[in-house]
PDB file of C-alpha atoms in Angstrom:
ATOM      1  CA  MET A   1     -27.532  86.596 152.437  1.00 46.00           C
ATOM      2  CA  SER A   2     -24.511  84.998 153.458  1.00 49.00           C
ATOM      3  CA  LEU A   3     -21.306  86.688 152.244  1.00 43.00           C
ATOM      4  CA  PHE A   4     -20.913  83.768 149.601  1.00 45.00           C
ATOM      5  CA  SER A   5     -24.150  84.318 148.649  1.00 47.00           C
ATOM      6  CA  LYS A   6     -23.444  88.377 147.541  1.00 41.00           C
ATOM      7  CA  THR A   7     -20.261  87.222 145.792  1.00 45.00           C
ATOM      8  CA  ILE A   8     -21.719  84.448 143.539  1.00 47.00           C
ATOM      9  CA  LEU A   9     -24.784  86.798 143.235  1.00 38.00           C
ATOM     10  CA  THR A  10     -21.962  90.185 142.130  1.00 39.00           C
ATOM     11  CA  ILE A  11     -20.434  87.820 139.864  1.00 44.00           C
ATOM     12  CA  VAL A  12     -23.431  86.506 138.266  1.00 40.00           C
ATOM     13  CA  ILE A  13     -24.818  90.152 137.779  1.00 35.00           C
ATOM     14  CA  THR A  14     -21.602  91.556 136.166  1.00 38.00           C
ATOM     15  CA  LEU A  15     -21.748  88.668 133.844  1.00 44.00           C
ATOM     16  CA  LEU A  16     -24.891  89.394 132.721  1.00 39.00           C
ATOM     17  CA  CYS A  17     -23.938  93.270 132.406  1.00 39.00           C
ATOM     18  CA  TYR A  18     -21.374  92.115 130.445  1.00 46.00           C
ATOM     19  CA  GLN A  19     -23.646  89.981 128.150  1.00 48.00           C
ATOM     20  CA  HIS A  20     -25.834  92.843 128.010  1.00 39.00           C
ATOM     21  CA  ILE A  21     -23.806  95.052 126.785  1.00 40.00           C
ATOM     22  CA  HIS A  22     -22.210  93.223 123.902  1.00 48.00           C
ATOM     23  CA  ALA A  23     -26.203  92.260 123.142  1.00 46.00           C
ATOM     24  CA  GLN A  24     -26.293  96.333 122.809  1.00 47.00           C
ATOM     25  CA  GLN A  25     -23.523  96.514 120.493  1.00 56.00           C
ATOM     26  CA  PRO A  26     -22.999  93.516 117.787  1.00 70.00           C
ATOM     27  CA  VAL A  27     -19.858  92.649 116.810  1.00 76.00           C
ATOM     28  CA  ASP A  28     -19.406  91.177 113.407  1.00 87.00           C
ATOM     29  CA  THR A  29     -16.280  89.986 111.922  1.00 89.00           C
ATOM     30  CA  THR A  30     -15.694  93.494 109.912  1.00 91.00           C
ATOM     31  CA  ILE A  31     -16.005  94.799 113.533  1.00 92.00           C
ATOM     32  CA  LEU A  32     -13.961  92.825 114.789  1.00 92.00           C
ATOM     33  CA  ASN A  33     -11.013  93.128 112.174  1.00 92.00           C
ATOM     34  CA  LYS A  34     -11.015  96.757 112.289  1.00 92.00           C
ATOM     35  CA  GLY A  35     -10.549  96.554 116.445  1.00 92.00           C
ATOM     36  CA  ILE A  36      -7.620  94.541 115.761  1.00 94.00           C
ATOM     37  CA  ASP A  37      -6.566  97.017 113.291  1.00 94.00           C
ATOM     38  CA  THR A  38      -7.406  99.656 116.663  1.00 93.00           C
ATOM     39  CA  LEU A  39      -5.315  96.971 118.483  1.00 94.00           C
ATOM     40  CA  HIS A  40      -1.925  97.350 116.432  1.00 93.00           C
ATOM     41  CA  LYS A  41      -2.302 101.070 116.272  1.00 92.00           C
ATOM     42  CA  SER A  42      -2.151 101.676 119.826  1.00 91.00           C
ATOM     43  CA  TYR A  43       0.642  98.887 120.422  1.00 91.00           C
ATOM     44  CA  ALA A  44       2.499 101.348 117.746  1.00 86.00           C
ATOM     45  CA  ALA A  45       2.051 104.537 119.416  1.00 84.00           C
ATOM     46  CA  GLY A  46       3.779 102.735 122.223  1.00 86.00           C
ATOM     47  CA  ASN A  47       0.156 102.431 124.749  1.00 90.00           C
ATOM     48  CA  TYR A  48       1.226  98.776 126.052  1.00 92.00           C
ATOM     49  CA  LYS A  49      -1.090  98.757 128.721  1.00 94.00           C
ATOM     50  CA  GLN A  50      -4.143 100.643 126.654  1.00 94.00           C
ATOM     51  CA  THR A  51      -3.404  97.573 124.167  1.00 94.00           C
ATOM     52  CA  ILE A  52      -3.483  94.844 126.696  1.00 95.00           C
ATOM     53  CA  THR A  53      -6.829  95.997 127.877  1.00 95.00           C
ATOM     54  CA  LEU A  54      -8.354  96.894 124.944  1.00 93.00           C
ATOM     55  CA  ALA A  55      -7.305  93.165 123.759  1.00 94.00           C
ATOM     56  CA  GLY A  56      -9.544  91.300 126.808  1.00 93.00           C
ATOM     57  CA  LYS A  57     -12.560  92.854 124.874  1.00 92.00           C
ATOM     58  CA  TRP A  58     -11.786  91.804 121.412  1.00 94.00           C
ATOM     59  CA  LEU A  59     -10.477  88.395 122.318  1.00 94.00           C
ATOM     60  CA  TRP A  60     -13.830  88.044 123.837  1.00 94.00           C
ATOM     61  CA  HIS A  61     -15.470  88.703 120.647  1.00 93.00           C
ATOM     62  CA  ALA A  62     -12.889  86.822 118.528  1.00 94.00           C
ATOM     63  CA  ASN A  63     -13.999  83.650 120.890  1.00 94.00           C
ATOM     64  CA  ARG A  64     -17.493  84.676 120.815  1.00 93.00           C
ATOM     65  CA  LEU A  65     -17.592  84.808 116.849  1.00 93.00           C
ATOM     66  CA  LYS A  66     -14.744  81.567 116.646  1.00 94.00           C
ATOM     67  CA  HIS A  67     -12.117  83.370 114.539  1.00 95.00           C
ATOM     68  CA  ILE A  68      -9.439  81.542 114.776  1.00 96.00           C
ATOM     69  CA  LYS A  69      -7.026  83.849 113.052  1.00 95.00           C
ATOM     70  CA  ALA A  70      -8.085  87.418 115.149  1.00 95.00           C
ATOM     71  CA  SER A  71      -7.722  85.170 118.586  1.00 96.00           C
ATOM     72  CA  ALA A  72      -4.133  84.591 117.154  1.00 96.00           C
ATOM     73  CA  SER A  73      -3.865  87.738 115.933  1.00 96.00           C
ATOM     74  CA  ILE A  74      -4.396  89.587 119.836  1.00 96.00           C
ATOM     75  CA  HIS A  75      -2.807  86.875 121.729  1.00 97.00           C
ATOM     76  CA  ASN A  76       0.426  87.766 119.066  1.00 97.00           C
ATOM     77  CA  ILE A  77      -0.249  91.670 120.090  1.00 96.00           C
ATOM     78  CA  LEU A  78      -0.453  90.396 123.916  1.00 97.00           C
ATOM     79  CA  GLY A  79       2.720  88.812 123.640  1.00 96.00           C
ATOM     80  CA  ASN A  80       4.696  91.732 121.902  1.00 95.00           C
ATOM     81  CA  CYS A  81       3.036  94.290 124.573  1.00 95.00           C
ATOM     82  CA  TYR A  82       3.992  92.265 127.657  1.00 96.00           C
ATOM     83  CA  LEU A  83       7.560  91.749 125.696  1.00 95.00           C
ATOM     84  CA  ARG A  84       8.009  96.051 125.812  1.00 93.00           C
ATOM     85  CA  LEU A  85       6.963  96.008 129.407  1.00 94.00           C
ATOM     86  CA  GLY A  86       9.196  92.813 130.195  1.00 94.00           C
ATOM     87  CA  LYS A  87       6.912  90.867 131.695  1.00 96.00           C
ATOM     88  CA  TYR A  88       8.649  87.786 129.772  1.00 96.00           C
ATOM     89  CA  ASP A  89       6.748  84.768 130.830  1.00 96.00           C
ATOM     90  CA  SER A  90       3.360  86.496 130.104  1.00 96.00           C
ATOM     91  CA  ALA A  91       4.749  87.351 126.663  1.00 96.00           C
ATOM     92  CA  LEU A  92       5.998  83.629 125.997  1.00 96.00           C
ATOM     93  CA  GLN A  93       2.856  82.340 127.131  1.00 97.00           C
ATOM     94  CA  ALA A  94       0.813  84.699 124.579  1.00 97.00           C
ATOM     95  CA  ALA A  95       3.354  83.610 121.845  1.00 96.00           C
ATOM     96  CA  ILE A  96       2.836  79.799 122.434  1.00 96.00           C
ATOM     97  CA  LYS A  97      -1.303  80.623 122.383  1.00 97.00           C
ATOM     98  CA  ALA A  98      -0.404  82.176 119.254  1.00 97.00           C
ATOM     99  CA  GLU A  99       1.388  79.766 117.363  1.00 96.00           C
ATOM    100  CA  GLN A 100      -1.046  76.515 118.487  1.00 97.00           C
ATOM    101  CA  LEU A 101      -3.739  79.087 116.815  1.00 97.00           C
ATOM    102  CA  HIS A 102      -2.035  79.393 113.588  1.00 97.00           C
ATOM    103  CA  THR A 103      -0.748  76.204 113.551  1.00 97.00           C
ATOM    104  CA  GLN A 104      -4.451  74.947 113.643  1.00 96.00           C
ATOM    105  CA  ILE A 105      -5.700  76.809 110.421  1.00 96.00           C
ATOM    106  CA  HIS A 106      -2.374  76.396 108.750  1.00 97.00           C
ATOM    107  CA  ASN A 107      -1.477  80.355 108.541  1.00 97.00           C
ATOM    108  CA  LYS A 108       2.546  80.025 108.170  1.00 97.00           C
ATOM    109  CA  ARG A 109       2.810  84.206 108.255  1.00 96.00           C
ATOM    110  CA  GLY A 110       1.029  83.765 111.605  1.00 96.00           C
ATOM    111  CA  ILE A 111       3.093  80.936 112.649  1.00 97.00           C
ATOM    112  CA  PHE A 112       6.112  83.061 111.798  1.00 97.00           C
ATOM    113  CA  SER A 113       5.269  86.187 113.438  1.00 96.00           C
ATOM    114  CA  THR A 114       4.730  83.569 117.008  1.00 97.00           C
ATOM    115  CA  LEU A 115       8.528  82.388 116.234  1.00 97.00           C
ATOM    116  CA  LEU A 116       9.760  85.687 115.912  1.00 97.00           C
ATOM    117  CA  LEU A 117       8.260  87.000 119.346  1.00 96.00           C
ATOM    118  CA  LYS A 118       9.808  83.941 121.078  1.00 97.00           C
ATOM    119  CA  ALA A 119      12.704  84.743 119.719  1.00 97.00           C
ATOM    120  CA  ASN A 120      12.632  88.055 120.782  1.00 95.00           C
ATOM    121  CA  VAL A 121      11.710  87.173 124.192  1.00 96.00           C
ATOM    122  CA  TYR A 122      14.729  84.737 124.610  1.00 96.00           C
ATOM    123  CA  PHE A 123      17.062  87.319 123.106  1.00 94.00           C
ATOM    124  CA  SER A 124      15.649  89.938 125.835  1.00 93.00           C
ATOM    125  CA  THR A 125      16.239  87.691 128.678  1.00 94.00           C
ATOM    126  CA  GLN A 126      19.704  86.735 127.402  1.00 92.00           C
ATOM    127  CA  ASN A 127      19.062  83.288 126.247  1.00 95.00           C
ATOM    128  CA  TYR A 128      21.246  83.608 122.639  1.00 93.00           C
ATOM    129  CA  VAL A 129      21.473  79.504 122.130  1.00 95.00           C
ATOM    130  CA  LEU A 130      17.121  79.367 121.945  1.00 96.00           C
ATOM    131  CA  SER A 131      17.059  82.416 120.752  1.00 96.00           C
ATOM    132  CA  LYS A 132      19.204  82.140 117.656  1.00 96.00           C
ATOM    133  CA  SER A 133      17.068  78.240 117.461  1.00 96.00           C
ATOM    134  CA  MET A 134      14.355  80.758 117.218  1.00 96.00           C
ATOM    135  CA  TYR A 135      15.508  83.097 114.420  1.00 97.00           C
ATOM    136  CA  TYR A 136      16.807  80.439 112.477  1.00 97.00           C
ATOM    137  CA  GLN A 137      13.363  78.552 112.624  1.00 97.00           C
ATOM    138  CA  ALA A 138      11.488  82.513 111.263  1.00 97.00           C
ATOM    139  CA  TYR A 139      13.841  82.443 108.429  1.00 98.00           C
ATOM    140  CA  ARG A 140      14.134  79.437 107.319  1.00 98.00           C
ATOM    141  CA  LEU A 141      10.092  79.602 107.100  1.00 98.00           C
ATOM    142  CA  ALA A 142      10.121  82.523 105.429  1.00 97.00           C
ATOM    143  CA  THR A 143      12.370  81.901 102.844  1.00 97.00           C
ATOM    144  CA  ALA A 144      10.200  78.784 102.122  1.00 97.00           C
ATOM    145  CA  ILE A 145       6.804  80.444 101.837  1.00 97.00           C
ATOM    146  CA  ASN A 146       8.677  83.597  99.917  1.00 96.00           C
ATOM    147  CA  TYR A 147       8.017  85.873 102.603  1.00 96.00           C
ATOM    148  CA  GLN A 148      10.919  88.673 101.761  1.00 96.00           C
ATOM    149  CA  ALA A 149       9.977  91.106 104.702  1.00 95.00           C
ATOM    150  CA  GLY A 150      10.124  88.062 107.212  1.00 96.00           C
ATOM    151  CA  ILE A 151      13.807  86.893 105.769  1.00 97.00           C
ATOM    152  CA  GLY A 152      14.464  90.626 106.438  1.00 97.00           C
ATOM    153  CA  LYS A 153      12.900  90.629 109.903  1.00 96.00           C
ATOM    154  CA  ALA A 154      14.691  87.532 110.835  1.00 97.00           C
ATOM    155  CA  THR A 155      18.174  88.172 109.646  1.00 97.00           C
ATOM    156  CA  MET A 156      18.533  91.461 110.532  1.00 96.00           C
ATOM    157  CA  ASN A 157      17.575  89.930 114.528  1.00 95.00           C
ATOM    158  CA  LEU A 158      20.328  87.045 114.170  1.00 96.00           C
ATOM    159  CA  GLY A 159      22.905  89.799 112.827  1.00 96.00           C
ATOM    160  CA  MET A 160      22.156  91.796 116.116  1.00 93.00           C
ATOM    161  CA  LEU A 161      22.433  89.014 118.186  1.00 94.00           C
ATOM    162  CA  PHE A 162      25.815  88.235 116.636  1.00 95.00           C
ATOM    163  CA  ASN A 163      26.421  91.296 117.180  1.00 93.00           C
ATOM    164  CA  GLU A 164      25.829  90.895 120.983  1.00 90.00           C
ATOM    165  CA  GLU A 165      28.191  87.958 120.788  1.00 92.00           C
ATOM    166  CA  LYS A 166      31.089  90.207 119.053  1.00 92.00           C
ATOM    167  CA  GLN A 167      30.557  88.265 116.287  1.00 95.00           C
ATOM    168  CA  THR A 168      30.941  90.807 113.716  1.00 95.00           C
ATOM    169  CA  ASP A 169      31.519  89.462 110.582  1.00 95.00           C
ATOM    170  CA  SER A 170      28.374  87.090 110.910  1.00 96.00           C
ATOM    171  CA  ALA A 171      26.519  89.733 111.801  1.00 96.00           C
ATOM    172  CA  LEU A 172      27.212  91.940 108.983  1.00 96.00           C
ATOM    173  CA  TYR A 173      26.398  88.974 106.597  1.00 97.00           C
ATOM    174  CA  TYR A 174      22.826  88.513 108.397  1.00 97.00           C
ATOM    175  CA  LEU A 175      22.248  92.301 107.765  1.00 97.00           C
ATOM    176  CA  ASP A 176      23.434  92.253 104.327  1.00 96.00           C
ATOM    177  CA  ILE A 177      20.371  89.482 103.770  1.00 97.00           C
ATOM    178  CA  ALA A 178      18.283  91.490 105.586  1.00 97.00           C
ATOM    179  CA  THR A 179      19.068  94.647 103.800  1.00 96.00           C
ATOM    180  CA  THR A 180      18.169  92.946 100.254  1.00 96.00           C
ATOM    181  CA  ALA A 181      14.877  91.498 101.500  1.00 97.00           C
ATOM    182  CA  PHE A 182      13.819  94.404 102.762  1.00 95.00           C
ATOM    183  CA  GLU A 183      14.458  96.786  99.408  1.00 93.00           C
ATOM    184  CA  GLN A 184      12.522  93.916  97.570  1.00 95.00           C
ATOM    185  CA  ALA A 185       9.778  94.176 100.106  1.00 94.00           C
ATOM    186  CA  LYS A 186       9.794  97.686  99.689  1.00 92.00           C
ATOM    187  CA  ASP A 187      10.074  98.157 103.363  1.00 92.00           C
ATOM    188  CA  ALA A 188      11.313 101.479 104.504  1.00 90.00           C
ATOM    189  CA  VAL A 189      10.849 101.310 108.338  1.00 90.00           C
ATOM    190  CA  SER A 190      12.594  98.832 108.059  1.00 93.00           C
ATOM    191  CA  LEU A 191      15.438  99.712 106.006  1.00 93.00           C
ATOM    192  CA  ASN A 192      16.012 102.636 108.280  1.00 93.00           C
ATOM    193  CA  ASN A 193      16.928 100.410 111.228  1.00 93.00           C
ATOM    194  CA  VAL A 194      18.508  97.629 109.257  1.00 96.00           C
ATOM    195  CA  TYR A 195      21.032 100.651 107.667  1.00 96.00           C
ATOM    196  CA  SER A 196      21.265 102.407 111.223  1.00 96.00           C
ATOM    197  CA  ASN A 197      21.998  99.367 112.669  1.00 95.00           C
ATOM    198  CA  ILE A 198      24.814  98.188 110.179  1.00 97.00           C
ATOM    199  CA  GLY A 199      26.303 101.672 110.384  1.00 97.00           C
ATOM    200  CA  ILE A 200      26.222 101.243 114.645  1.00 95.00           C
ATOM    201  CA  ILE A 201      28.357  98.231 113.742  1.00 95.00           C
ATOM    202  CA  TYR A 202      30.985 100.142 111.448  1.00 96.00           C
ATOM    203  CA  PHE A 203      31.473 102.836 113.936  1.00 96.00           C
ATOM    204  CA  ASP A 204      31.818 101.066 117.006  1.00 93.00           C
ATOM    205  CA  GLN A 205      35.000  99.213 114.811  1.00 93.00           C
ATOM    206  CA  ALA A 206      36.167 102.612 114.113  1.00 95.00           C
ATOM    207  CA  LYS A 207      35.180 102.003 110.199  1.00 96.00           C
ATOM    208  CA  TYR A 208      34.027 105.824 110.060  1.00 97.00           C
ATOM    209  CA  GLN A 209      33.228 106.027 106.251  1.00 97.00           C
ATOM    210  CA  PRO A 210      31.342 102.823 106.157  1.00 97.00           C
ATOM    211  CA  ALA A 211      29.074 104.304 109.045  1.00 97.00           C
ATOM    212  CA  LEU A 212      29.024 107.511 107.326  1.00 97.00           C
ATOM    213  CA  GLN A 213      27.552 105.858 104.150  1.00 97.00           C
ATOM    214  CA  TYR A 214      24.943 103.563 105.983  1.00 97.00           C
ATOM    215  CA  TYR A 215      23.633 106.428 108.299  1.00 97.00           C
ATOM    216  CA  GLN A 216      23.039 108.557 105.491  1.00 96.00           C
ATOM    217  CA  LYS A 217      21.315 105.714 103.524  1.00 95.00           C
ATOM    218  CA  ALA A 218      19.169 105.411 106.949  1.00 95.00           C
ATOM    219  CA  PHE A 219      18.316 108.897 106.879  1.00 95.00           C
ATOM    220  CA  LYS A 220      17.253 109.060 103.606  1.00 93.00           C
ATOM    221  CA  GLN A 221      14.772 106.818 104.664  1.00 92.00           C
ATOM    222  CA  ALA A 222      13.709 108.585 107.987  1.00 93.00           C
ATOM    223  CA  ASN A 223      13.292 111.467 105.759  1.00 93.00           C
ATOM    224  CA  LEU A 224      10.546 109.783 103.455  1.00 90.00           C
ATOM    225  CA  LEU A 225       8.692 108.193 106.488  1.00 90.00           C
ATOM    226  CA  GLN A 226       8.857 111.963 107.927  1.00 90.00           C
ATOM    227  CA  ASP A 227      10.181 110.176 110.978  1.00 90.00           C
ATOM    228  CA  GLN A 228      11.557 113.370 113.614  1.00 90.00           C
ATOM    229  CA  LEU A 229      12.842 110.899 115.982  1.00 89.00           C
ATOM    230  CA  SER A 230      14.931 108.825 113.883  1.00 92.00           C
ATOM    231  CA  ILE A 231      16.114 111.750 112.086  1.00 94.00           C
ATOM    232  CA  THR A 232      16.880 113.553 115.079  1.00 94.00           C
ATOM    233  CA  VAL A 233      19.057 110.865 116.595  1.00 94.00           C
ATOM    234  CA  LEU A 234      20.813 109.878 113.105  1.00 96.00           C
ATOM    235  CA  ASN A 235      21.803 113.819 112.807  1.00 96.00           C
ATOM    236  CA  ILE A 236      23.960 113.087 116.467  1.00 96.00           C
ATOM    237  CA  ASN A 237      25.363 109.106 115.048  1.00 97.00           C
ATOM    238  CA  ILE A 238      26.277 111.396 111.390  1.00 97.00           C
ATOM    239  CA  GLY A 239      27.661 114.225 113.254  1.00 97.00           C
ATOM    240  CA  ALA A 240      30.027 111.814 115.669  1.00 97.00           C
ATOM    241  CA  THR A 241      30.834 110.242 112.745  1.00 97.00           C
ATOM    242  CA  TYR A 242      31.907 113.382 111.290  1.00 97.00           C
ATOM    243  CA  TYR A 243      33.698 114.145 114.514  1.00 97.00           C
ATOM    244  CA  ARG A 244      35.719 110.960 114.661  1.00 97.00           C
ATOM    245  CA  LEU A 245      36.581 111.595 110.676  1.00 97.00           C
ATOM    246  CA  GLY A 246      38.246 115.153 111.814  1.00 96.00           C
ATOM    247  CA  LYS A 247      35.651 117.068 109.576  1.00 97.00           C
ATOM    248  CA  HIS A 248      34.749 118.869 112.433  1.00 97.00           C
ATOM    249  CA  GLN A 249      32.573 122.228 110.283  1.00 96.00           C
ATOM    250  CA  GLN A 250      30.678 119.696 108.786  1.00 97.00           C
ATOM    251  CA  ALA A 251      30.014 117.810 113.026  1.00 96.00           C
ATOM    252  CA  ILE A 252      29.127 121.318 113.654  1.00 96.00           C
ATOM    253  CA  LYS A 253      26.809 121.987 110.977  1.00 96.00           C
ATOM    254  CA  ILE A 254      24.958 118.912 111.867  1.00 96.00           C
ATOM    255  CA  LEU A 255      25.072 118.700 115.206  1.00 96.00           C
ATOM    256  CA  GLU A 256      23.625 122.325 116.074  1.00 95.00           C
ATOM    257  CA  PRO A 257      20.113 121.648 114.634  1.00 95.00           C
ATOM    258  CA  ALA A 258      20.133 117.894 116.067  1.00 95.00           C
ATOM    259  CA  LEU A 259      20.941 119.383 119.720  1.00 94.00           C
ATOM    260  CA  THR A 260      18.355 121.426 118.956  1.00 94.00           C
ATOM    261  CA  GLN A 261      15.657 118.975 118.267  1.00 93.00           C
ATOM    262  CA  ALA A 262      16.700 116.610 120.841  1.00 91.00           C
ATOM    263  CA  ALA A 263      15.718 118.899 123.677  1.00 91.00           C
ATOM    264  CA  LEU A 264      12.244 119.794 122.192  1.00 90.00           C
ATOM    265  CA  ALA A 265      11.503 115.906 121.720  1.00 86.00           C
ATOM    266  CA  GLY A 266      12.737 115.558 125.249  1.00 86.00           C
ATOM    267  CA  LEU A 267      15.697 112.697 124.059  1.00 87.00           C
ATOM    268  CA  THR A 268      18.151 113.624 127.670  1.00 89.00           C
ATOM    269  CA  SER A 269      20.884 111.170 126.436  1.00 89.00           C
ATOM    270  CA  GLU A 270      20.917 112.379 123.137  1.00 91.00           C
ATOM    271  CA  LYS A 271      21.099 116.128 123.585  1.00 93.00           C
ATOM    272  CA  LEU A 272      24.303 114.968 126.173  1.00 93.00           C
ATOM    273  CA  THR A 273      26.010 113.299 123.194  1.00 94.00           C
ATOM    274  CA  ALA A 274      25.347 116.146 120.968  1.00 95.00           C
ATOM    275  CA  THR A 275      26.371 118.731 123.391  1.00 95.00           C
ATOM    276  CA  GLU A 276      29.556 117.320 124.503  1.00 95.00           C
ATOM    277  CA  LEU A 277      30.625 116.437 120.518  1.00 96.00           C
ATOM    278  CA  LEU A 278      29.859 120.136 119.598  1.00 96.00           C
ATOM    279  CA  ALA A 279      31.795 121.242 122.653  1.00 96.00           C
ATOM    280  CA  GLU A 280      34.924 119.280 121.602  1.00 96.00           C
ATOM    281  CA  SER A 281      34.008 120.177 117.827  1.00 96.00           C
ATOM    282  CA  TYR A 282      34.294 123.958 118.905  1.00 96.00           C
ATOM    283  CA  TYR A 283      37.723 123.183 120.821  1.00 95.00           C
ATOM    284  CA  LYS A 284      38.857 121.703 117.782  1.00 96.00           C
ATOM    285  CA  VAL A 285      38.098 124.831 115.803  1.00 95.00           C
ATOM    286  CA  GLY A 286      39.452 127.377 117.535  1.00 96.00           C
ATOM    287  CA  ASN A 287      36.046 128.558 119.264  1.00 96.00           C
ATOM    288  CA  ALA A 288      37.048 127.749 122.716  1.00 95.00           C
ATOM    289  CA  PRO A 289      34.099 130.127 124.368  1.00 94.00           C
ATOM    290  CA  ARG A 290      31.542 128.484 123.106  1.00 95.00           C
ATOM    291  CA  GLY A 291      33.144 125.175 123.690  1.00 94.00           C
ATOM    292  CA  PHE A 292      33.728 125.964 127.169  1.00 95.00           C
ATOM    293  CA  LEU A 293      30.253 127.121 127.675  1.00 95.00           C
ATOM    294  CA  LEU A 294      29.090 123.959 126.166  1.00 94.00           C
ATOM    295  CA  MET A 295      30.961 121.832 127.951  1.00 94.00           C
ATOM    296  CA  GLN A 296      29.100 123.820 131.462  1.00 93.00           C
ATOM    297  CA  GLN A 297      26.241 122.597 129.952  1.00 93.00           C
ATOM    298  CA  ALA A 298      26.861 119.054 129.455  1.00 92.00           C
ATOM    299  CA  PHE A 299      28.295 118.930 132.977  1.00 92.00           C
ATOM    300  CA  LYS A 300      25.051 119.993 134.506  1.00 90.00           C
ATOM    301  CA  LEU A 301      23.044 117.849 132.054  1.00 88.00           C
ATOM    302  CA  LYS A 302      25.220 114.798 133.530  1.00 86.00           C
ATOM    303  CA  ASP A 303      24.245 115.910 137.804  1.00 83.00           C
ATOM    304  CA  SER A 304      20.697 116.020 135.751  1.00 79.00           C
ATOM    305  CA  ILE A 305      20.558 112.792 135.107  1.00 75.00           C
ATOM    306  CA  TYR A 306      22.760 111.071 137.559  1.00 70.00           C
ATOM    307  CA  THR A 307      20.125 113.104 140.106  1.00 73.00           C
ATOM    308  CA  ARG A 308      17.239 111.363 138.260  1.00 69.00           C
ATOM    309  CA  LYS A 309      18.687 107.829 138.596  1.00 64.00           C
ATOM    310  CA  GLN A 310      19.072 108.426 142.567  1.00 58.00           C
TER     311      GLN A 310
END
């Protein structure tokens, strides 16, 4: 048998085995929807490569069942995975395919999700002109269908884009719209994000009192969600704000447990920030020995980070 014939035979056997497996495990629409839910959970857990692998199986079933909405959702998940992995061309291709499918069945929320995905891809590649255009389209569509969570997502991203362009007033304008939308949608996760982003903008402007207020609002949402990672990062931000306000004892009270949590979570950058802030705060309150010890730890952390980057 020639090499070509063997190759053809191998392909045929593989296809037959694949069909046999699926014949033994019949999948209907209910199971398909559960499969897509599994993909969402896998993506949310940060398992992007695994999600891409699993998506191939569920996309095969969606196409077999001619379930256009399911196929579109899977392409959208794939696009977001590729985006997270920095594979921007693949992310854009998946987004375009998802948009075509959602358009075919007039699924406006689905179209919104693909517009947002494309905008995020362009934002990540620093194509701010196209990114802004897509965010505006997503915002207009979400407004037209009264999709409050969508309005929030589009305007939050517009706000962060304007902040990237150093247009602070425009950034805060859109983030304020996002805040109202997320409050109406009762979206605690997104409220946590938008409050944090507003806090960062005010902090960078040296407007520490409003920064503190928004960090505390974000902290309240993170507590409700029991999001320990966000709680740790926000405590460090709050501690940094107290330090800038000259409230060094309060900074220490917040930063000591935050430093422990950052170390436990393996957040090296946040651990360094907390250590440096604590060192400076202890110097300010007259506890030089503790400040000196923490500064030494900060130097070691910097060396460790630098060595890892080499």
